[in-house]
Amino acid sequence: MSDTVEIRQLTIEDYLDLKESMVSAYADMAGSYWREPTIQRLINLFPEGQIAVAVNGKVVGCALSIIVDYDKFGDNHTYEQITGYYTFSTHNPKGDVLYGIEVFVHPEYRGKRLARRLYDARKVLCEQLNLEGIVAGGRIPNYEKYADNMTPRDYIEKVQDKEIYDPTLTFQFSNDFTVKKILKNYLPNDEASKGFATLLQWFNIYYERDQDTIRYNKSTVRIGLVQWLMRDYGDIAGFLQQVEYFVDAVSDYGSDFVVFPELFNSPLMKEFNQMDPAGAIRGVAKYTDQLREVIQQYAVSYNVNIIAGSMPIIIDETLYNVSYLCRRDGSYEQYIKIHPTPGEVSSWGIKGGDEIQVFDTDCGKIGIQICYDVEFPEPSRILAEQGMQILFVPFMTDTQNAYNRVRFCAQARAIENECYVAIAGCIGNLPKVNNMDLQYAQSCVFTPSDFAFPVTGVKAESTPNTEMVVIADVDLVLLKELHAFGSVQTLKDLRKDLYQVIKK
């Protein structure tokens, strides 16, 4: 008959089983077991923190915990200090860290992954209580075999590199704990560890500070991409009427962002057909401030953050390609394309900007890159290191080859930076505008490539060369889980000892 395993809260009725298991687990530390009044005190103080594992109804292991205000103790503390000299007067229900004071499993029941179940239950508790993480002092019981010729630091490094096995520390590493510090005299009577211990830490990736609860940041973010058709809108009023139509339509779906393409105001160049290309693009730049102000108003009126494609702008007589983030609270920020294409330089004289920054929004941290920018991996990596969760890429491409450069590079950015990438492009043509070519686009939302995401890495995509909108939901919590538990972890595994991307 197979065993039945149960994870549940410890009760005082479990004490005799608990004592037997603990005495067996700590056979190398004679007399090391919790007395019944102490267990009763823990259960009274923090019942949900005392977790038992039972096999066929018998308690064969447990995980005991308290909550502490960690700043009061810091990293230099002993076991006696953190437990209030075993009174647990240090337990503070309003603290910020779940402190593990005990984990053990009866030796006869090891090999059944019971300790892992206890750890998983403790992690779930930490998440449910919205605590920053779990901290514990960990024994290094095999250290006595190496103490004569190896420092505790060397020993820990070799355990981490799997050159040495330690029954406690090896297990902690496999459960995503990291060593924060080496503690001396943490448990003075622990001869096997020579009095040393590791201060271990596990981070709760779902933790949110209370003061941020009201303003922050939805876990699921809805994105609306406008695949914009180049056509004659008559004048700026007609152009803005079409912009408002799409903002209205996308906001009706409850979207958090609406994204327009690069240079989507190009139809206004018709007014300047008599000029050379450089004069025409500078002519249409005179409308940029007006367009930005009106789009700001749309963002507030329709309660949606708007990535206002891109537009030409003249600053100190120099021509740039600018995108605006118009937030739904009425504020705005700008991003200037840092890599003008060779055609933009030769035909229009556009210069590149020099700012690479992440923008805060009510839906997380975002980045903006304009078309050609996404074909350079370094800026995206800098944004990722600043916490970017979604990268928006307004683009304009004339051929399918050009489009594929944007698409393939955008997908690469999503994978290597563990983020979402949304690209929105223009389609059609402008027969009455002398300075614009045909347009080709398929607007998409790309994801990282792991089990939690679509197998193709494509969350949503438009029909190529069709005027339409794409609506897609992206889950920011999945990014946190990917960073911490992904099959591969490209941001965590960067060899910063060997190479680094630095913004000058």
Coordinates of C-alpha atoms in Angstrom, one line a residue:
M1 CA 0.0 0.0 0.0
S2 CA 1.3 3.4 -0.9
D3 CA 1.9 6.1 1.8
T4 CA -0.4 9.1 2.2
V5 CA 1.4 12.4 2.7
E6 CA -0.3 15.5 4.2
I7 CA 0.9 19.0 4.7
R8 CA -1.0 20.9 7.4
Q9 CA -0.7 23.1 10.4
L10 CA 1.0 21.7 13.4
T11 CA -1.1 21.1 16.6
I12 CA 0.0 20.4 20.1
E13 CA -1.5 16.9 19.8
D14 CA 1.3 16.2 17.4
Y15 CA 4.0 16.8 20.0
L16 CA 5.1 13.3 20.8
D17 CA 5.5 12.4 17.1
L18 CA 7.4 15.7 16.5
K19 CA 9.7 15.1 19.4
E20 CA 10.6 11.6 18.2
S21 CA 11.3 12.8 14.7
M22 CA 13.4 15.7 15.9
V23 CA 15.5 13.6 18.2
S24 CA 16.2 11.2 15.3
A25 CA 16.9 14.1 12.9
Y26 CA 19.5 15.7 15.3
A27 CA 21.2 12.5 16.5
D28 CA 24.5 14.4 16.3
M29 CA 23.3 17.1 18.7
A30 CA 22.2 15.2 21.8
G31 CA 19.2 16.7 23.6
S32 CA 18.4 19.1 20.8
Y33 CA 14.6 19.0 20.6
W34 CA 11.9 21.5 21.3
R35 CA 10.0 21.2 24.6
E36 CA 6.2 21.0 24.6
P37 CA 5.6 24.4 26.2
T38 CA 7.8 26.0 23.6
I39 CA 5.9 24.4 20.8
Q40 CA 2.6 25.5 22.4
R41 CA 3.9 29.0 22.6
L42 CA 4.8 29.0 18.9
I43 CA 1.4 27.7 18.0
N44 CA -0.4 30.3 20.1
L45 CA 1.7 33.1 18.6
F46 CA 1.6 32.2 14.9
P47 CA -0.4 29.0 14.2
E48 CA -0.2 29.3 10.4
G49 CA 3.6 29.5 10.5
Q50 CA 4.0 26.1 12.1
I51 CA 3.8 23.5 9.3
A52 CA 3.8 19.8 9.7
V53 CA 4.2 16.9 7.3
A54 CA 2.5 13.7 8.2
V55 CA 3.0 10.3 6.6
N56 CA 0.1 7.9 7.1
G57 CA -1.2 10.2 9.9
K58 CA 2.2 10.4 11.8
V59 CA 4.1 13.7 11.9
V60 CA 7.6 13.0 10.6
G61 CA 8.8 16.5 10.1
C62 CA 8.0 20.2 10.4
A63 CA 8.9 23.8 9.5
L64 CA 8.6 26.3 12.3
S65 CA 8.6 30.1 11.6
I66 CA 8.1 33.5 13.1
I67 CA 7.6 36.9 11.5
V68 CA 10.2 39.6 12.4
D69 CA 10.9 43.2 11.6
Y70 CA 14.2 42.4 10.1
D71 CA 15.8 45.8 10.3
K72 CA 15.8 45.5 14.1
F73 CA 18.2 42.6 13.8
G74 CA 20.1 43.0 10.5
D75 CA 22.4 40.4 9.2
N76 CA 24.6 40.1 12.3
H77 CA 22.5 38.2 14.7
T78 CA 22.6 34.8 16.5
Y79 CA 19.9 32.2 16.8
E80 CA 19.2 33.2 20.4
Q81 CA 18.8 36.9 19.5
I82 CA 16.4 36.3 16.6
T83 CA 14.2 34.0 18.7
G84 CA 14.2 36.2 21.8
Y85 CA 16.2 33.6 23.6
Y86 CA 13.7 31.0 22.7
T87 CA 10.7 33.0 24.0
F88 CA 9.7 34.2 20.4
S89 CA 9.1 37.7 21.8
T90 CA 10.6 38.9 18.5
H91 CA 7.6 37.7 16.6
N92 CA 5.9 40.7 15.0
P93 CA 2.7 40.1 12.9
K94 CA 3.4 43.5 11.2
G95 CA 7.0 42.5 10.4
D96 CA 8.4 42.2 6.8
V97 CA 10.3 38.8 6.8
L98 CA 9.3 35.2 7.5
Y99 CA 12.1 33.8 9.6
G100 CA 12.6 30.1 9.5
I101 CA 13.7 28.8 12.9
E102 CA 13.4 25.1 12.2
V103 CA 13.1 22.5 9.5
F104 CA 13.7 18.8 9.9
V105 CA 12.5 15.4 8.6
H106 CA 12.8 12.1 10.4
P107 CA 15.8 10.2 8.8
E108 CA 13.7 7.1 8.0
Y109 CA 11.4 9.3 5.8
R110 CA 14.0 11.1 3.8
G111 CA 14.2 10.6 0.1
K112 CA 10.4 11.3 -0.3
R113 CA 10.8 15.0 -1.0
L114 CA 9.0 15.8 2.2
A115 CA 11.4 18.7 3.1
R116 CA 10.7 20.2 -0.3
R117 CA 7.0 20.1 0.4
L118 CA 7.6 21.9 3.7
Y119 CA 9.6 24.6 1.9
D120 CA 7.0 25.0 -0.8
A121 CA 4.3 25.5 1.9
R122 CA 6.5 28.1 3.6
K123 CA 7.0 30.0 0.4
V124 CA 3.2 30.0 -0.3
L125 CA 2.7 31.3 3.2
C126 CA 5.2 34.1 2.6
E127 CA 3.4 35.1 -0.6
Q128 CA 0.0 35.0 1.0
L129 CA 1.2 37.2 3.9
N130 CA 2.9 39.6 1.4
L131 CA 6.3 39.4 3.1
E132 CA 9.5 40.4 1.5
G133 CA 11.0 37.0 1.7
I134 CA 12.2 34.2 3.9
V135 CA 15.4 34.4 5.9
A136 CA 17.0 31.5 8.0
G137 CA 20.2 30.5 9.5
G138 CA 21.4 27.2 7.9
R139 CA 23.8 24.6 9.4
I140 CA 26.7 23.3 7.3
P141 CA 27.0 19.9 9.0
N142 CA 29.6 18.4 6.7
Y143 CA 32.0 21.3 7.3
E144 CA 33.7 19.4 10.2
K145 CA 35.2 17.1 7.5
Y146 CA 36.9 20.0 5.8
A147 CA 37.5 22.5 8.5
D148 CA 41.2 21.8 8.9
N149 CA 42.1 22.9 5.3
M150 CA 39.2 25.0 4.2
T151 CA 37.5 28.2 5.3
P152 CA 33.7 28.4 5.6
R153 CA 33.6 30.6 2.6
D154 CA 35.6 28.1 0.5
Y155 CA 33.4 25.3 1.7
I156 CA 30.2 27.1 0.7
E157 CA 31.6 28.0 -2.7
K158 CA 32.5 24.3 -3.3
V159 CA 29.0 23.2 -2.2
Q160 CA 27.5 25.7 -4.6
D161 CA 29.7 24.4 -7.4
K162 CA 28.6 20.9 -6.5
E163 CA 32.2 19.8 -5.7
I164 CA 31.1 19.0 -2.1
Y165 CA 27.8 17.7 -0.9
D166 CA 26.3 19.2 2.3
P167 CA 22.9 17.7 3.3
T168 CA 21.6 21.1 4.5
L169 CA 23.2 23.7 2.3
T170 CA 22.9 21.7 -1.0
F171 CA 19.2 21.4 -0.3
Q172 CA 18.9 25.1 0.4
F173 CA 20.6 25.9 -2.9
S174 CA 18.2 23.6 -4.8
N175 CA 15.3 25.5 -3.2
D176 CA 16.3 28.9 -4.6
F177 CA 17.9 30.2 -1.4
T178 CA 21.0 32.3 -1.7
V179 CA 23.7 32.8 0.9
K180 CA 23.6 36.3 2.2
K181 CA 26.4 36.1 4.8
I182 CA 28.4 33.7 6.9
L183 CA 27.5 33.8 10.6
K184 CA 29.9 32.9 13.3
N185 CA 28.7 31.5 16.6
Y186 CA 25.2 31.3 15.3
L187 CA 24.7 28.0 17.0
P188 CA 27.7 27.7 19.3
N189 CA 26.9 24.1 20.2
D190 CA 26.8 22.9 16.6
E191 CA 30.1 21.0 16.5
A192 CA 29.5 19.6 13.1
S193 CA 29.2 23.1 11.6
K194 CA 32.0 24.4 13.9
G195 CA 29.6 27.1 15.1
F196 CA 29.3 28.5 11.6
A197 CA 26.0 29.0 9.7
T198 CA 24.9 30.5 6.5
L199 CA 22.4 33.3 6.5
L200 CA 20.1 32.2 3.8
Q201 CA 17.5 34.3 1.9
W202 CA 14.7 33.6 -0.5
F203 CA 13.0 36.6 -2.2
N204 CA 9.2 36.8 -2.6
I205 CA 8.9 38.0 -6.2
Y206 CA 5.2 38.9 -5.6
Y207 CA 5.9 41.2 -2.7
E208 CA 4.4 44.7 -3.0
R209 CA 4.9 47.5 -0.4
D210 CA 1.7 48.6 1.1
Q211 CA 2.2 52.3 0.1
D212 CA 2.2 51.2 -3.5
T213 CA -1.0 49.2 -3.4
I214 CA -3.3 52.0 -4.6
R215 CA -1.3 53.3 -7.5
Y216 CA 0.5 50.3 -8.8
N217 CA 0.5 48.5 -11.4
K218 CA -1.9 46.0 -12.7
S219 CA -0.6 42.5 -13.1
T220 CA -2.5 42.0 -16.4
V221 CA -2.0 44.8 -19.0
R222 CA -4.1 45.2 -22.1
I223 CA -2.3 46.6 -25.2
G224 CA -4.0 47.9 -28.3
L225 CA -1.9 48.2 -31.5
V226 CA -3.2 50.4 -34.3
Q227 CA -2.1 49.2 -37.8
W228 CA -2.5 52.6 -39.4
L229 CA -3.5 53.0 -43.0
M230 CA -1.6 55.8 -44.9
R231 CA -4.2 57.7 -46.8
D232 CA -5.3 61.3 -47.5
Y233 CA -7.0 62.7 -44.4
G234 CA -7.5 66.2 -46.0
D235 CA -6.1 68.4 -43.2
I236 CA -4.9 68.1 -39.6
A237 CA -8.5 68.1 -38.4
G238 CA -9.3 65.1 -40.5
F239 CA -6.1 63.4 -39.4
L240 CA -7.0 64.0 -35.7
Q241 CA -10.5 62.7 -36.2
Q242 CA -9.0 59.3 -37.3
V243 CA -6.6 59.3 -34.4
E244 CA -9.5 59.9 -32.0
Y245 CA -11.5 57.2 -33.6
F246 CA -8.8 54.6 -32.9
V247 CA -8.2 55.9 -29.4
D248 CA -11.9 55.6 -28.7
A249 CA -12.2 52.1 -30.2
V250 CA -9.2 50.7 -28.4
S251 CA -10.2 52.3 -25.1
D252 CA -13.7 50.7 -25.4
Y253 CA -12.0 47.4 -24.9
G254 CA -10.5 48.5 -21.6
S255 CA -7.0 48.8 -23.0
D256 CA -4.2 50.3 -20.9
F257 CA -2.1 51.3 -23.9
V258 CA -2.8 52.3 -27.4
V259 CA 0.2 52.3 -29.8
F260 CA 0.5 54.2 -33.1
P261 CA 3.2 53.6 -35.7
E262 CA 6.3 55.6 -36.6
L263 CA 5.7 58.8 -38.6
F264 CA 2.0 58.0 -38.8
N265 CA 1.4 61.7 -39.5
S266 CA 3.1 61.5 -42.8
P267 CA -0.1 62.1 -44.7
L268 CA 0.2 65.8 -43.6
M269 CA 3.3 66.1 -45.9
K270 CA 0.9 66.5 -48.8
E271 CA 0.8 70.2 -48.0
F272 CA 4.5 70.4 -48.7
N273 CA 4.7 68.5 -51.9
Q274 CA 6.4 71.4 -53.7
M275 CA 9.4 71.2 -51.4
D276 CA 12.3 68.8 -51.5
P277 CA 12.2 65.9 -49.0
A278 CA 14.2 67.7 -46.3
G279 CA 11.9 70.8 -46.6
A280 CA 8.7 68.7 -46.6
I281 CA 9.6 66.8 -43.4
R282 CA 10.5 70.0 -41.7
G283 CA 7.2 71.5 -42.8
V284 CA 5.2 68.7 -41.2
A285 CA 7.2 69.1 -38.0
K286 CA 5.4 72.4 -37.4
Y287 CA 2.3 70.3 -36.4
T288 CA 4.1 68.1 -33.8
D289 CA 3.4 70.3 -30.7
Q290 CA -0.2 70.6 -31.6
L291 CA -0.6 66.9 -32.2
R292 CA 1.1 66.0 -28.9
E293 CA -1.2 68.4 -27.0
V294 CA -4.4 67.0 -28.6
I295 CA -3.2 63.4 -28.0
Q296 CA -2.5 64.2 -24.4
Q297 CA -6.2 65.3 -24.1
Y298 CA -7.3 62.1 -25.7
A299 CA -5.3 60.1 -23.2
V300 CA -7.1 61.8 -20.3
S301 CA -10.5 61.8 -21.9
Y302 CA -10.4 58.1 -22.9
N303 CA -8.5 56.9 -19.9
V304 CA -5.7 55.2 -21.8
N305 CA -2.0 55.6 -22.1
I306 CA -1.0 56.5 -25.6
I307 CA 2.3 55.8 -27.4
A308 CA 1.9 58.5 -30.0
G309 CA 3.8 56.7 -32.7
S310 CA 6.5 59.1 -33.8
M311 CA 6.7 62.5 -35.5
P312 CA 9.4 64.8 -36.8
I313 CA 10.4 67.6 -34.4
I314 CA 12.8 70.5 -34.7
I315 CA 14.9 71.3 -31.6
D316 CA 17.4 74.2 -31.8
E317 CA 17.1 73.9 -35.6
T318 CA 18.0 70.2 -35.6
L319 CA 15.6 67.6 -36.9
Y320 CA 14.8 64.6 -34.8
N321 CA 12.2 61.7 -34.8
V322 CA 10.3 61.8 -31.6
S323 CA 7.8 59.5 -29.8
Y324 CA 5.6 60.7 -27.0
L325 CA 4.3 58.7 -24.0
C326 CA 1.0 60.5 -23.2
R327 CA -0.2 59.1 -19.8
R328 CA -3.8 59.0 -18.9
D329 CA -3.1 61.3 -15.9
G330 CA -2.3 64.1 -18.3
S331 CA 1.5 64.0 -18.1
Y332 CA 3.9 63.1 -20.9
E333 CA 7.5 62.2 -21.7
Q334 CA 9.4 61.9 -24.9
Y335 CA 11.8 59.5 -26.5
I336 CA 13.9 60.6 -29.5
K337 CA 15.0 57.9 -31.9
I338 CA 18.7 57.3 -31.4
H339 CA 19.4 55.4 -34.7
P340 CA 18.1 57.2 -37.7
T341 CA 18.2 55.0 -40.8
P342 CA 20.7 55.8 -43.6
G343 CA 17.7 57.0 -45.6
E344 CA 16.4 59.3 -42.9
V345 CA 19.9 60.8 -42.7
S346 CA 20.5 61.2 -46.4
S347 CA 17.0 62.3 -47.4
W348 CA 15.8 64.3 -44.4
G349 CA 18.9 65.1 -42.3
I350 CA 17.5 63.6 -39.2
K351 CA 19.9 63.3 -36.2
G352 CA 19.8 60.7 -33.4
G353 CA 18.9 61.4 -29.8
D354 CA 21.1 60.4 -26.9
E355 CA 18.7 59.3 -24.1
I356 CA 18.0 55.7 -23.1
Q357 CA 15.5 55.5 -20.3
V358 CA 12.7 53.6 -18.8
F359 CA 9.4 55.3 -18.3
D360 CA 7.2 54.7 -15.2
T361 CA 3.5 54.1 -15.9
D362 CA 0.5 52.9 -13.9
C363 CA 1.0 49.6 -15.6
G364 CA 4.7 49.0 -14.9
K365 CA 7.9 50.1 -16.4
I366 CA 8.1 50.5 -20.2
G367 CA 10.6 51.3 -22.9
I368 CA 10.1 52.9 -26.3
Q369 CA 12.3 52.3 -29.3
I370 CA 11.5 53.6 -32.8
C371 CA 11.9 51.1 -35.7
Y372 CA 15.6 50.8 -36.5
D373 CA 16.5 51.2 -32.8
V374 CA 15.2 47.7 -32.0
E375 CA 17.8 46.2 -34.4
F376 CA 20.5 47.2 -31.9
P377 CA 20.5 44.9 -28.9
E378 CA 22.5 47.1 -26.5
P379 CA 19.9 49.8 -25.8
S380 CA 17.3 47.2 -25.0
R381 CA 19.6 45.5 -22.6
I382 CA 20.2 48.8 -20.8
L383 CA 16.4 49.2 -20.5
A384 CA 16.0 45.7 -19.2
E385 CA 18.6 46.3 -16.5
Q386 CA 16.5 49.4 -15.5
G387 CA 13.5 47.1 -15.0
M388 CA 11.6 47.4 -18.3
Q389 CA 8.7 45.1 -18.6
I390 CA 7.1 46.1 -21.9
L391 CA 9.0 47.5 -24.9
F392 CA 6.9 49.5 -27.5
V393 CA 8.3 49.8 -31.0
P394 CA 6.4 52.1 -33.4
F395 CA 7.8 51.3 -36.9
M396 CA 7.5 52.1 -40.6
T397 CA 8.9 49.8 -43.2
D398 CA 8.4 49.8 -47.0
T399 CA 9.3 46.2 -47.9
Q400 CA 8.8 42.8 -46.4
N401 CA 12.6 42.4 -46.0
A402 CA 12.7 45.6 -44.0
Y403 CA 9.7 44.5 -41.9
N404 CA 11.3 41.2 -41.1
R405 CA 14.4 42.9 -39.8
V406 CA 12.2 44.7 -37.3
R407 CA 10.1 41.7 -36.5
F408 CA 13.0 39.2 -36.0
C409 CA 15.0 41.7 -33.9
A410 CA 11.9 42.5 -31.8
Q411 CA 11.4 38.8 -31.0
A412 CA 15.0 38.5 -30.1
R413 CA 14.7 41.5 -27.7
A414 CA 11.7 39.8 -26.0
I415 CA 13.7 36.6 -25.4
E416 CA 17.0 38.0 -24.3
N417 CA 15.5 40.7 -22.1
E418 CA 12.7 38.6 -20.7
C419 CA 10.0 41.2 -21.5
Y420 CA 7.1 41.8 -23.8
V421 CA 7.7 43.7 -27.1
A422 CA 4.8 45.3 -29.0
I423 CA 5.4 46.6 -32.5
A424 CA 2.9 48.7 -34.5
G425 CA 3.3 49.7 -38.1
C426 CA 1.9 51.6 -41.1
I427 CA 0.4 50.1 -44.2
G428 CA -0.8 51.3 -47.6
N429 CA 0.6 54.2 -49.7
L430 CA 0.3 57.9 -50.2
P431 CA 0.0 58.6 -54.0
K432 CA -0.4 62.3 -53.4
V433 CA 2.7 62.6 -51.2
N434 CA 5.9 62.8 -53.2
N435 CA 8.3 61.9 -50.4
M436 CA 6.8 58.6 -49.1
D437 CA 7.0 55.1 -50.5
L438 CA 4.8 52.0 -50.1
Q439 CA 4.3 50.6 -46.6
Y440 CA 4.3 47.0 -45.3
A441 CA 3.4 45.9 -41.8
Q442 CA 2.1 43.2 -39.5
S443 CA 1.7 44.5 -36.0
C444 CA 2.4 42.0 -33.2
V445 CA 2.9 41.5 -29.5
F446 CA 5.9 39.2 -28.8
T447 CA 6.6 37.3 -25.6
P448 CA 9.6 35.5 -24.1
S449 CA 9.9 31.8 -25.0
D450 CA 9.1 29.5 -22.1
F451 CA 6.3 27.2 -20.9
A452 CA 4.1 30.1 -19.6
F453 CA 4.0 31.8 -23.0
P454 CA 2.8 30.9 -26.4
V455 CA 5.1 28.3 -28.0
T456 CA 5.6 30.6 -31.0
G457 CA 6.5 33.6 -28.8
V458 CA 3.7 35.5 -30.4
K459 CA 0.9 36.7 -28.2
A460 CA -1.1 38.3 -30.9
E461 CA -0.6 39.6 -34.5
S462 CA -2.5 41.4 -37.1
T463 CA -3.4 40.4 -40.6
P464 CA -0.5 41.8 -42.8
N465 CA -1.3 45.0 -44.7
T466 CA -4.8 45.4 -43.4
E467 CA -6.1 48.4 -41.5
M468 CA -7.1 47.0 -38.0
V469 CA -6.3 47.0 -34.3
V470 CA -4.8 44.2 -32.3
I471 CA -5.8 43.8 -28.7
A472 CA -3.7 41.6 -26.4
D473 CA -3.4 41.0 -22.7
V474 CA 0.1 40.5 -21.2
D475 CA 0.7 39.2 -17.7
L476 CA 3.5 41.0 -15.8
V477 CA 3.5 38.3 -13.0
L478 CA 4.6 35.8 -15.6
L479 CA 7.7 37.9 -16.2
K480 CA 8.6 37.8 -12.5
E481 CA 8.2 34.1 -12.5
L482 CA 10.3 33.8 -15.6
H483 CA 13.1 35.9 -14.0
A484 CA 13.1 33.7 -11.0
F485 CA 12.2 30.2 -12.2
G486 CA 12.5 30.2 -16.1
S487 CA 14.0 27.2 -17.9
V488 CA 16.8 29.7 -18.8
Q489 CA 17.3 33.0 -17.2
T490 CA 19.1 35.3 -19.6
L491 CA 19.2 38.3 -17.3
K492 CA 20.3 36.4 -14.2
D493 CA 23.0 34.4 -16.1
L494 CA 24.7 37.4 -17.7
R495 CA 28.5 37.0 -17.4
K496 CA 29.1 40.5 -16.0
D497 CA 32.5 39.3 -14.9
L498 CA 33.3 38.9 -18.6
Y499 CA 31.3 41.6 -20.4
Q500 CA 28.9 44.5 -19.7
V501 CA 26.7 47.0 -21.6
I502 CA 27.3 50.5 -20.3
K503 CA 25.6 53.7 -21.3
K504 CA 28.2 56.4 -21.7

